[in-house]
Each structure stands twice: as structure tokens, then as C-alpha cells.
């Protein structure tokens, strides 16, 4: 194929990939339902859960756990990475709405590596401030 044709194809491919990446953040049906009025910057998170978001300030798709999870690669989230669409190394804000305990986020799977502890009721709108942005790979409690 000619260089010119190849260049045009590359441009079309780049556009298609860009479109895929830009469109890779659909909220799940469950997340879209039940619109509610909340003050700006207030995280939407049910009691009993640790909630976390793809973006800072509790924005973007949300994940939530009530239990301990040794490997966040097991939890799908297409908005995190085109090539690794799961929650591993993806959370950028977090709130602990647990009923009893501190929640611990770990840098690596199986509760290893650096640990960030979030007390019950505590929240971090930007995990960059804790040097823990896009790092969490497992969590447990108490
Ligand atoms: Ca990690």
C-alpha cells in the first residue's frame, strides 16, 4: 500500500481508538438509576461500604465493597484502562462508610505493599494527596 494510503488508515485508526477510549466510561445501569440531589463534592455511598471512584472528587464510575478483597483485578471497570479494564490501580477518591471499622487499601494484591488506612467516616477526595492515586490493589478492614 502507498505511504499516503497508510497514513490515512493510521489516522482513521487513531480516531477510532480515540473514540473508543473517550467512550469507555459508561456508567452501569445501576449507577445511572435513582438520580438524587446532593451537595457538590458529597460522595454517594451507602452505609456499610467503602466506595471509590475512577476520578478525584468522587467523580466518574464508582465501585464499592463491603468485604475484604485480595485482588482488585477481579472487578471489572472499563473506564480504568483500555487494556486492563478492572479496578486494579484505578481508584482516585475514596470514602469509608463502613459500620465498624477502618478500611485499609494496599498497594499490591493480597494485602501487601504500602497501606492507606481510612477511618470509619473518613473520606479522601483526591488520593494524590495521600500519594495513593491509582495504586489500590486489595482491601481489608479493622
Ligand atoms: Ca497497585
CSV table of C-alpha atoms and ligand atoms in Angstrom, one decimal:
chain,number,residue,atom,x,y,z
A,1,UNK,CA,0.0,0.0,0.0
A,2,UNK,CA,1.2,3.5,-0.7
A,3,UNK,CA,2.6,5.7,2.1
A,4,UNK,CA,-0.3,8.1,1.6
A,5,UNK,CA,-2.9,5.3,2.0
A,6,UNK,CA,-1.1,4.0,5.0
A,7,UNK,CA,-1.1,7.5,6.6
A,8,UNK,CA,-4.8,7.9,6.0
A,9,UNK,CA,-5.6,4.5,7.5
A,10,UNK,CA,-3.4,5.3,10.5
A,11,UNK,CA,-5.3,8.5,11.1
A,12,UNK,CA,-8.7,6.7,10.8
A,13,UNK,CA,-7.4,4.0,13.2
A,14,UNK,CA,-6.3,6.7,15.7
A,15,UNK,CA,-9.6,8.4,15.5
A,16,UNK,CA,-11.5,5.1,16.1
A,17,UNK,CA,-9.2,4.3,19.1
A,18,UNK,CA,-9.7,7.8,20.5
A,19,UNK,CA,-13.4,7.3,20.2
A,20,UNK,CA,-13.3,4.0,22.0
A,21,UNK,CA,-11.2,5.5,24.8
A,22,UNK,CA,-13.4,8.5,25.2
A,23,UNK,CA,-16.5,6.3,25.2
A,24,UNK,CA,-15.1,3.8,27.6
A,25,UNK,CA,-16.7,5.2,30.7
A,26,UNK,CA,-20.3,4.1,30.6
A,27,UNK,CA,-21.9,4.1,34.0
A,28,UNK,CA,-23.6,0.8,34.7
A,29,UNK,CA,-27.4,0.8,34.7
A,30,UNK,CA,-27.5,0.5,38.4
A,31,UNK,CA,-25.2,3.6,38.8
A,32,UNK,CA,-27.4,5.6,36.4
A,33,UNK,CA,-30.7,4.9,38.2
A,34,UNK,CA,-32.2,6.9,41.0
A,35,UNK,CA,-30.9,10.4,40.4
A,36,UNK,CA,-30.6,12.3,43.6
A,37,UNK,CA,-29.8,15.8,44.8
A,38,UNK,CA,-26.6,16.1,46.8
A,39,UNK,CA,-24.3,19.0,47.6
A,40,UNK,CA,-21.3,19.2,45.3
A,41,UNK,CA,-18.4,17.1,46.5
A,42,UNK,CA,-20.5,14.9,48.7
A,43,UNK,CA,-19.8,11.3,47.9
A,44,UNK,CA,-22.7,9.0,47.1
A,45,UNK,CA,-22.0,5.8,49.1
A,46,UNK,CA,-24.3,3.5,51.1
A,47,UNK,CA,-23.7,2.8,54.7
A,48,UNK,CA,-21.6,-0.3,55.2
A,49,UNK,CA,-19.4,0.1,52.2
A,50,UNK,CA,-16.1,1.5,51.2
A,51,UNK,CA,-16.7,3.4,47.9
A,52,UNK,CA,-14.1,4.6,45.5
A,53,UNK,CA,-14.2,6.4,42.2
A,54,UNK,CA,-12.2,6.4,38.9
A,55,UNK,CA,-11.6,10.2,39.2
A,56,UNK,CA,-10.9,12.6,42.0
A,57,UNK,CA,-13.7,14.4,43.8
A,58,UNK,CA,-15.9,11.3,43.8
A,59,UNK,CA,-16.4,11.6,40.0
A,60,UNK,CA,-16.6,9.0,37.3
A,61,UNK,CA,-17.7,5.5,37.7
A,62,UNK,CA,-17.9,4.2,41.3
A,63,UNK,CA,-17.0,0.9,42.9
A,64,UNK,CA,-17.9,-0.3,46.3
A,65,UNK,CA,-17.1,-3.2,48.6
A,66,UNK,CA,-18.5,-4.3,52.0
A,67,UNK,CA,-15.9,-7.1,52.5
A,68,UNK,CA,-12.3,-7.8,52.1
A,69,UNK,CA,-10.9,-8.4,48.6
A,70,UNK,CA,-7.4,-9.7,48.0
A,71,UNK,CA,-7.2,-8.9,44.3
A,72,UNK,CA,-9.0,-5.9,42.6
A,73,UNK,CA,-8.1,-7.2,39.1
A,74,UNK,CA,-11.2,-9.4,39.7
A,75,UNK,CA,-13.5,-6.5,39.5
A,76,UNK,CA,-14.3,-5.1,36.0
A,77,UNK,CA,-14.3,-1.4,35.3
A,78,UNK,CA,-13.9,-0.4,31.7
A,79,UNK,CA,-13.2,3.2,32.5
A,80,UNK,CA,-10.0,2.3,34.3
A,81,UNK,CA,-7.8,1.2,31.4
A,82,UNK,CA,-8.5,0.2,27.8
A,83,UNK,CA,-6.1,-2.7,28.1
A,84,UNK,CA,-6.7,-3.7,31.7
A,85,UNK,CA,-10.3,-2.8,32.3
A,86,UNK,CA,-10.5,-3.5,36.1
A,87,UNK,CA,-10.2,-1.7,39.4
A,88,UNK,CA,-6.6,-2.6,40.0
A,89,UNK,CA,-4.5,0.7,40.3
A,90,UNK,CA,-7.5,2.8,39.4
A,91,UNK,CA,-9.2,4.4,42.4
A,92,UNK,CA,-8.6,8.2,42.7
A,93,UNK,CA,-11.0,9.1,45.6
A,94,UNK,CA,-12.5,7.1,48.4
A,95,UNK,CA,-14.9,7.2,51.4
A,96,UNK,CA,-15.3,4.8,54.2
A,97,UNK,CA,-19.0,4.4,55.1
A,98,UNK,CA,-18.3,1.1,56.9
A,99,UNK,CA,-20.3,0.4,60.1
A,100,UNK,CA,-17.5,-0.5,62.4
A,101,UNK,CA,-14.0,-0.5,61.1
A,102,UNK,CA,-11.2,1.3,59.4
A,103,UNK,CA,-10.7,0.2,55.8
A,104,UNK,CA,-7.2,-0.5,54.6
A,105,UNK,CA,-6.2,-0.1,50.9
A,106,UNK,CA,-3.0,-1.9,49.8
A,107,UNK,CA,-0.6,-1.1,47.0
A,108,UNK,CA,-0.4,-4.7,45.9
A,109,UNK,CA,-2.7,-7.8,45.8
A,110,UNK,CA,-3.0,-10.0,48.9
A,111,UNK,CA,-2.8,-7.0,51.3
A,112,UNK,CA,0.9,-6.3,50.5
A,113,UNK,CA,2.9,-3.2,49.9
A,114,UNK,CA,2.1,0.3,51.1
A,115,UNK,CA,-1.1,0.7,53.1
A,116,UNK,CA,-3.5,3.5,53.3
A,117,UNK,CA,-5.9,3.4,56.2
A,118,UNK,CA,-9.2,5.2,56.1
A,119,UNK,CA,-11.1,5.5,59.3
A,120,UNK,CA,-14.8,5.0,59.6
A,121,UNK,CA,-16.5,8.1,58.2
A,122,UNK,CA,-13.3,9.5,56.7
A,123,UNK,CA,-13.0,10.4,53.1
A,124,UNK,CA,-10.3,11.5,50.7
A,125,UNK,CA,-11.5,13.4,47.6
A,126,UNK,CA,-8.1,13.1,45.9
A,127,UNK,CA,-5.8,10.1,46.7
A,128,UNK,CA,-2.9,12.0,45.1
A,129,UNK,CA,-2.8,13.9,48.4
A,130,UNK,CA,-2.1,10.6,50.2
A,131,UNK,CA,0.4,9.5,47.5
A,132,UNK,CA,-2.0,6.7,46.7
A,133,UNK,CA,-3.6,7.7,43.4
A,134,UNK,CA,-4.2,4.7,41.0
A,135,UNK,CA,-2.5,2.4,43.5
A,136,UNK,CA,-5.1,0.3,45.4
A,137,UNK,CA,-5.0,-3.4,44.5
A,138,UNK,CA,-6.6,-5.0,47.6
A,139,UNK,CA,-8.5,-4.0,50.7
A,140,UNK,CA,-9.5,-5.3,54.1
A,141,UNK,CA,-10.9,-3.9,57.3
A,142,UNK,CA,-10.3,-3.3,61.0
B,1,LIG,CA1,-1.3,-1.4,43.0
